mmCIF file of C-alpha atoms in Angstrom:
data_model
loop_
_atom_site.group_PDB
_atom_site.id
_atom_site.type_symbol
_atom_site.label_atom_id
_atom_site.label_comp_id
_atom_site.label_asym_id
_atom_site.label_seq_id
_atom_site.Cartn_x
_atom_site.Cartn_y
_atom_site.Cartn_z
ATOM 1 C CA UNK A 119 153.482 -114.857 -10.202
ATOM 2 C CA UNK A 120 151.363 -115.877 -7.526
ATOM 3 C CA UNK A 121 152.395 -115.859 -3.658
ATOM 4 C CA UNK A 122 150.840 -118.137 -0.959
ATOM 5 C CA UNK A 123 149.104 -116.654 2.147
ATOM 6 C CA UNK A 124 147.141 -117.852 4.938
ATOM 7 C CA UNK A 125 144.220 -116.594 6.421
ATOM 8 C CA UNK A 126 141.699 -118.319 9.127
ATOM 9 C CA UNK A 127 137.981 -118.474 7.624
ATOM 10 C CA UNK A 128 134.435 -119.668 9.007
ATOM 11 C CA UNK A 129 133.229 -120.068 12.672
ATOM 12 C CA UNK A 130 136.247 -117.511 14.405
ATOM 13 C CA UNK A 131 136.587 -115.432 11.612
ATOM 14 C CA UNK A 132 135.001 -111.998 10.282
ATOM 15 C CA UNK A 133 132.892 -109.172 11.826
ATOM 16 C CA UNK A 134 130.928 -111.642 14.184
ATOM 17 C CA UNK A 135 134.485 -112.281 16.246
ATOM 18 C CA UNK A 136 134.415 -110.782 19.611
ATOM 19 C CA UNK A 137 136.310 -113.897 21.977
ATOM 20 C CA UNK A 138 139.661 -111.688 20.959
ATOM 21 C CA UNK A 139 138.645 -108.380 21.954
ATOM 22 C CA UNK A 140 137.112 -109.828 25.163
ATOM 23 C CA UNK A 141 140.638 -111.664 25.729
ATOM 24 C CA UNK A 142 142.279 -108.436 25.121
ATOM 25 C CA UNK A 143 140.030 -106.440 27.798
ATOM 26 C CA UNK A 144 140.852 -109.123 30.370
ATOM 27 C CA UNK A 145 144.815 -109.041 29.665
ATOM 28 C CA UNK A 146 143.742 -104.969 30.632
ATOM 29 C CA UNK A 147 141.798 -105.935 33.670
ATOM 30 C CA UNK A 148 144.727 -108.590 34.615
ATOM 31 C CA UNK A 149 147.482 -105.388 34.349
ATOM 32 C CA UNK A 150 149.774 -107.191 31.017
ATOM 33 C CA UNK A 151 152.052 -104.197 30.310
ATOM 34 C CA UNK A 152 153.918 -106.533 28.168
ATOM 35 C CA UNK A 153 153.011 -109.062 25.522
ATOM 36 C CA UNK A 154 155.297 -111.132 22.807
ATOM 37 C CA UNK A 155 154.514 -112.681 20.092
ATOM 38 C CA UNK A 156 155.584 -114.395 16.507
ATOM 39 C CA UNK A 157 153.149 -113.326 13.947
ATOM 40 C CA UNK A 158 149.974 -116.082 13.700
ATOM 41 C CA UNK A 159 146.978 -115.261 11.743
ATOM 42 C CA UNK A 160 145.112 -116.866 14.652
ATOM 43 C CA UNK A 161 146.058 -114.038 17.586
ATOM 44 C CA UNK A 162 145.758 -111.317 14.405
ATOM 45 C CA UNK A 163 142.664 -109.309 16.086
ATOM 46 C CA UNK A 164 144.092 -109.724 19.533
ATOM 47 C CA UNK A 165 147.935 -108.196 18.101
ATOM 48 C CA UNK A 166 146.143 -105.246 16.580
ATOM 49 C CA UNK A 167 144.399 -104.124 19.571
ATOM 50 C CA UNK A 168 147.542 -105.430 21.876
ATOM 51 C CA UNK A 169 149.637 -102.987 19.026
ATOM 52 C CA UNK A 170 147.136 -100.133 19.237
ATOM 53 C CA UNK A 171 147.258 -99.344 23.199
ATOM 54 C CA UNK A 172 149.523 -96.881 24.348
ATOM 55 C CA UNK A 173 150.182 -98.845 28.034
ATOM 56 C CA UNK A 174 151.339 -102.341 26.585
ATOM 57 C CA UNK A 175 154.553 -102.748 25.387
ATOM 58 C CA UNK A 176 154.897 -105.079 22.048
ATOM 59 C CA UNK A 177 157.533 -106.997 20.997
ATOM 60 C CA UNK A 178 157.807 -109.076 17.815
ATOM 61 C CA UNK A 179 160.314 -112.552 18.660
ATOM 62 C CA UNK A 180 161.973 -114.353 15.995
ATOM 63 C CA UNK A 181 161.117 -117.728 18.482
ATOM 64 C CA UNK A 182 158.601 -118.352 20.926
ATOM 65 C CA UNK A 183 161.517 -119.358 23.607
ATOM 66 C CA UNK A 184 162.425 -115.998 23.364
ATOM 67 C CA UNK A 185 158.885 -114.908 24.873
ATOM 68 C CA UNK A 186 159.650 -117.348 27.762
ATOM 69 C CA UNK A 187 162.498 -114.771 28.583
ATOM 70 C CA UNK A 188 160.724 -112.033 27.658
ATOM 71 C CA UNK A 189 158.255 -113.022 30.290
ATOM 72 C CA UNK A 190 160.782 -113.405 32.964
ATOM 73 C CA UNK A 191 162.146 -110.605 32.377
ATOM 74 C CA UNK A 192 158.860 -108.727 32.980
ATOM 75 C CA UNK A 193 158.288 -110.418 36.089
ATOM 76 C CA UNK A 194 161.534 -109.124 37.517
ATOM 77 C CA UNK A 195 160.817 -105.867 36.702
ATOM 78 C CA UNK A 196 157.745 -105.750 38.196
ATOM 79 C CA UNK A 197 155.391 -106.086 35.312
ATOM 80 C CA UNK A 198 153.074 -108.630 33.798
ATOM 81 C CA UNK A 199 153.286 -109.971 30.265
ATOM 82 C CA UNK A 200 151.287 -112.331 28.024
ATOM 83 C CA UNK A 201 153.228 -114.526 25.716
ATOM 84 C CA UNK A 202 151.423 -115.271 21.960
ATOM 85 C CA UNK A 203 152.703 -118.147 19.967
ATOM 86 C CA UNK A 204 150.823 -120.915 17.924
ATOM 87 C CA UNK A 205 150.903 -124.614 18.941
ATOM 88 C CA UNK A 206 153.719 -125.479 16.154
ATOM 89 C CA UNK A 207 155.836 -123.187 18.420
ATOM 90 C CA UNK A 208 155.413 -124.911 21.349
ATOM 91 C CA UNK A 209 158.040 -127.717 20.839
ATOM 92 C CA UNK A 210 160.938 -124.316 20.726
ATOM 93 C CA UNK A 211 159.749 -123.363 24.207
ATOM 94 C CA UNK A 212 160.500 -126.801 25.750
ATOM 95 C CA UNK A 213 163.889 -126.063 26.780
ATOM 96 C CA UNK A 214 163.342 -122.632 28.059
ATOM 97 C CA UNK A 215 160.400 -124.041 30.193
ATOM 98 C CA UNK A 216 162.556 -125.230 32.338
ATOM 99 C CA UNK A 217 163.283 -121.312 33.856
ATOM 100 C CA UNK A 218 159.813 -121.520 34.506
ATOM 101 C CA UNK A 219 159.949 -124.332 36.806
ATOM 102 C CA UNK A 220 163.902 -123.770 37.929
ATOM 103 C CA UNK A 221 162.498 -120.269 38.992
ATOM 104 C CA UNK A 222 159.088 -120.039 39.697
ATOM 105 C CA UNK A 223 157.917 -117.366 38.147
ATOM 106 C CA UNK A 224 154.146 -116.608 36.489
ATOM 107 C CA UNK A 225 153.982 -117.621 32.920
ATOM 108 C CA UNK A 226 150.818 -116.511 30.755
ATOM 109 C CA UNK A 227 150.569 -118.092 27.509
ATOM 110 C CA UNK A 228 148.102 -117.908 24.865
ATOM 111 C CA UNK A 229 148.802 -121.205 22.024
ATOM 112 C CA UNK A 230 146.607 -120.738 18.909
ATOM 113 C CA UNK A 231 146.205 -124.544 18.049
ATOM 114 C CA UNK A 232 147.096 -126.699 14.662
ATOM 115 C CA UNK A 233 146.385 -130.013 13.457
ATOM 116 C CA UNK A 234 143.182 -130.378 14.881
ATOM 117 C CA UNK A 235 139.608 -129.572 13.698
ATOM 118 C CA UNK A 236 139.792 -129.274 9.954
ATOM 119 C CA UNK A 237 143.827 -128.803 9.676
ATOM 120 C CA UNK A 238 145.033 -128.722 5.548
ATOM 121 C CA UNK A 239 148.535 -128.991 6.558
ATOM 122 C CA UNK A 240 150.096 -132.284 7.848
ATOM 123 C CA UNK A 241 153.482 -130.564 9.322
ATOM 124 C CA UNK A 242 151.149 -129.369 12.043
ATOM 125 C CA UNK A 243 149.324 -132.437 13.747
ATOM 126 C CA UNK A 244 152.292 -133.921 15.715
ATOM 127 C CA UNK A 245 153.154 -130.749 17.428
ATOM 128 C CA UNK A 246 149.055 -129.982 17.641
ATOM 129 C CA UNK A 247 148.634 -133.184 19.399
ATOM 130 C CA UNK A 248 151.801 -132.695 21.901
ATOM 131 C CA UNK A 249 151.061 -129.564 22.762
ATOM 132 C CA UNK A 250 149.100 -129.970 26.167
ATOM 133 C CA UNK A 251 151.209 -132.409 27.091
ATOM 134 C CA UNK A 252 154.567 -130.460 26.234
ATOM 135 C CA UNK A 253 153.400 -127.721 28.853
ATOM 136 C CA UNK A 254 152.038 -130.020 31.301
ATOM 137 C CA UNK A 255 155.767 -131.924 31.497
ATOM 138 C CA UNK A 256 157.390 -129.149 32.137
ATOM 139 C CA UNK A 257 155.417 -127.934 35.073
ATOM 140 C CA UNK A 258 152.892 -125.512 33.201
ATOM 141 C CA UNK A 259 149.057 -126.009 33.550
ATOM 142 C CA UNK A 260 146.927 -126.276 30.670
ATOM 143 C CA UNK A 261 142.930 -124.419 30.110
ATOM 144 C CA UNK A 262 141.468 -124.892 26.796
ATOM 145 C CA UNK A 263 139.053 -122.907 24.882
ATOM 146 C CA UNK A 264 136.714 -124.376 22.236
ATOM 147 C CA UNK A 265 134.401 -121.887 22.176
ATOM 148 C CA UNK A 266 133.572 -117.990 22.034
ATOM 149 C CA UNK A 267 131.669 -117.641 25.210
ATOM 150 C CA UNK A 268 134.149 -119.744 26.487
ATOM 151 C CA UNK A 269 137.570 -117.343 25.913
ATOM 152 C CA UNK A 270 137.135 -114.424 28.322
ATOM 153 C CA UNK A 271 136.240 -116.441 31.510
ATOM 154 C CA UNK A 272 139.167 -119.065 30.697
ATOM 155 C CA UNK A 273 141.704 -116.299 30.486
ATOM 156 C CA UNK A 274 140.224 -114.364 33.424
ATOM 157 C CA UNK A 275 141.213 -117.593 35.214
ATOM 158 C CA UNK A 276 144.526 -118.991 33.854
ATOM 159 C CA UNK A 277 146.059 -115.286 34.544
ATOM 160 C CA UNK A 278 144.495 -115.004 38.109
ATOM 161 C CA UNK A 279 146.517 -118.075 38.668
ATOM 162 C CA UNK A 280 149.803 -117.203 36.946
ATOM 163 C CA UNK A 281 149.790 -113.912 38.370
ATOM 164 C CA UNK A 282 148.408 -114.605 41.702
ATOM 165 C CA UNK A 283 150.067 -118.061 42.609
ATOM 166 C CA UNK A 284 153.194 -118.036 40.650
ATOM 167 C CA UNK A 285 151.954 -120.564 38.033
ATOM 168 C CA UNK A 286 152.711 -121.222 34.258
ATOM 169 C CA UNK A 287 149.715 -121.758 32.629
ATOM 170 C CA UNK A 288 149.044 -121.888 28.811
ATOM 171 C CA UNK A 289 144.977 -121.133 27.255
ATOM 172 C CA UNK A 290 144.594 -123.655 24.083
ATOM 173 C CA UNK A 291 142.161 -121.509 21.900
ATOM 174 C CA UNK A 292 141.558 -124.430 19.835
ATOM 175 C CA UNK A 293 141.693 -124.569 15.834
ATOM 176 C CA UNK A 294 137.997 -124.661 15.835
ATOM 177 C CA UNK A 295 137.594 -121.546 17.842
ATOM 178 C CA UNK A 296 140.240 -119.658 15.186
ATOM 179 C CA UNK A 297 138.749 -120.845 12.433
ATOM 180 C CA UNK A 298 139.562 -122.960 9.396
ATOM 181 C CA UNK A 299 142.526 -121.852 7.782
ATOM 182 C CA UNK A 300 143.611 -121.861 4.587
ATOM 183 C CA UNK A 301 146.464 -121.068 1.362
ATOM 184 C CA UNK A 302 145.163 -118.393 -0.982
ATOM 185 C CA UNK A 303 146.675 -117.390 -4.573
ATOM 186 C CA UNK A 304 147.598 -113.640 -4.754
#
């Protein structure tokens, strides 16, 4: 009996890899005592490292909206939080956006992309190609990262402005960044 998994291979994958432990160092510098997530081979380095320090507070969601609450509720008690989700989760969060915008509070996202560069799976292009434009009509800002040296600056930047002018804003770490991805037999 074989079982299906997925794994990201090639250009953001392996021993070579550092653009997630540099993002992770800069969610330290930018004081995230909280971050969410729904598992995502993509932000797999970044979770292990986020899971392995004693000062941030993990939480596994069953949906990404739920990290949209998380996130507000971290802001009203006085702490900062990074939300992790993949871009196929993006079109769950639309709804819950709307808090965002209703109430003005900082919003930190970091969207592993599908259905771009290389994508095996065809379920994941509509949502890969809505995604900036998902966040941007609901009042959150996009950056995109495409490649390595590329991923600490960007998120240096899109949390100065969440955290420092009240913004959502959402880093794209684009499918080619990650890596390709595919199914493998066990």
């Amino acid at each position: 009996m074989s079982s299906r998994l997925f794994q990201a291979e090639g250009r953001g994958s392996g021993a070579t890899r550092h653009w997630p432990d540099e993002i992770y160092d800069v969610l330290k510098q930018a004081g995230i005592r909280q971050a969410c997530y729904v598992p995502d081979a993509g932000h797999a380095r970044l979770i292990e490292r986020l899971h392995a320090d004693g000062d941030i507070q993990t939480t596994v969601l069953t949906t990404e909206e739920e990290g949209i609450a998380l996130a507000a509720g971290a802001w009203l008690g006085g702490e900062r939080s990074v939300v992790l989700m993949q871009s196929s989760g993006v079109g769950n969060c639309v709804n819950m956006l709307s808090l965002i915008a209703s109430c003005r509070f900082p919003l930190l996202a970091l969207v592993t992309m599908r259905g771009e560069w290389a994508e095996f799976n065809p379920w994941q292009v509509a949502m890969g190609r809505a995604t900036p434009q998902a966040f941007e009509m609901m009042g959150a800002q996009t950056m995109r990262v495409d490649t390595p040296d590329q991923a600490a600056e960007t998120v240096s930047s899109a949390a100065t402005l969440a955290f420092d002018s009240d913004q959502a804003v959402a880093v794209l770490l684009s499918q080619k960044l990650i890596g390709r991805k595919v199914w493998l037999s066990k």
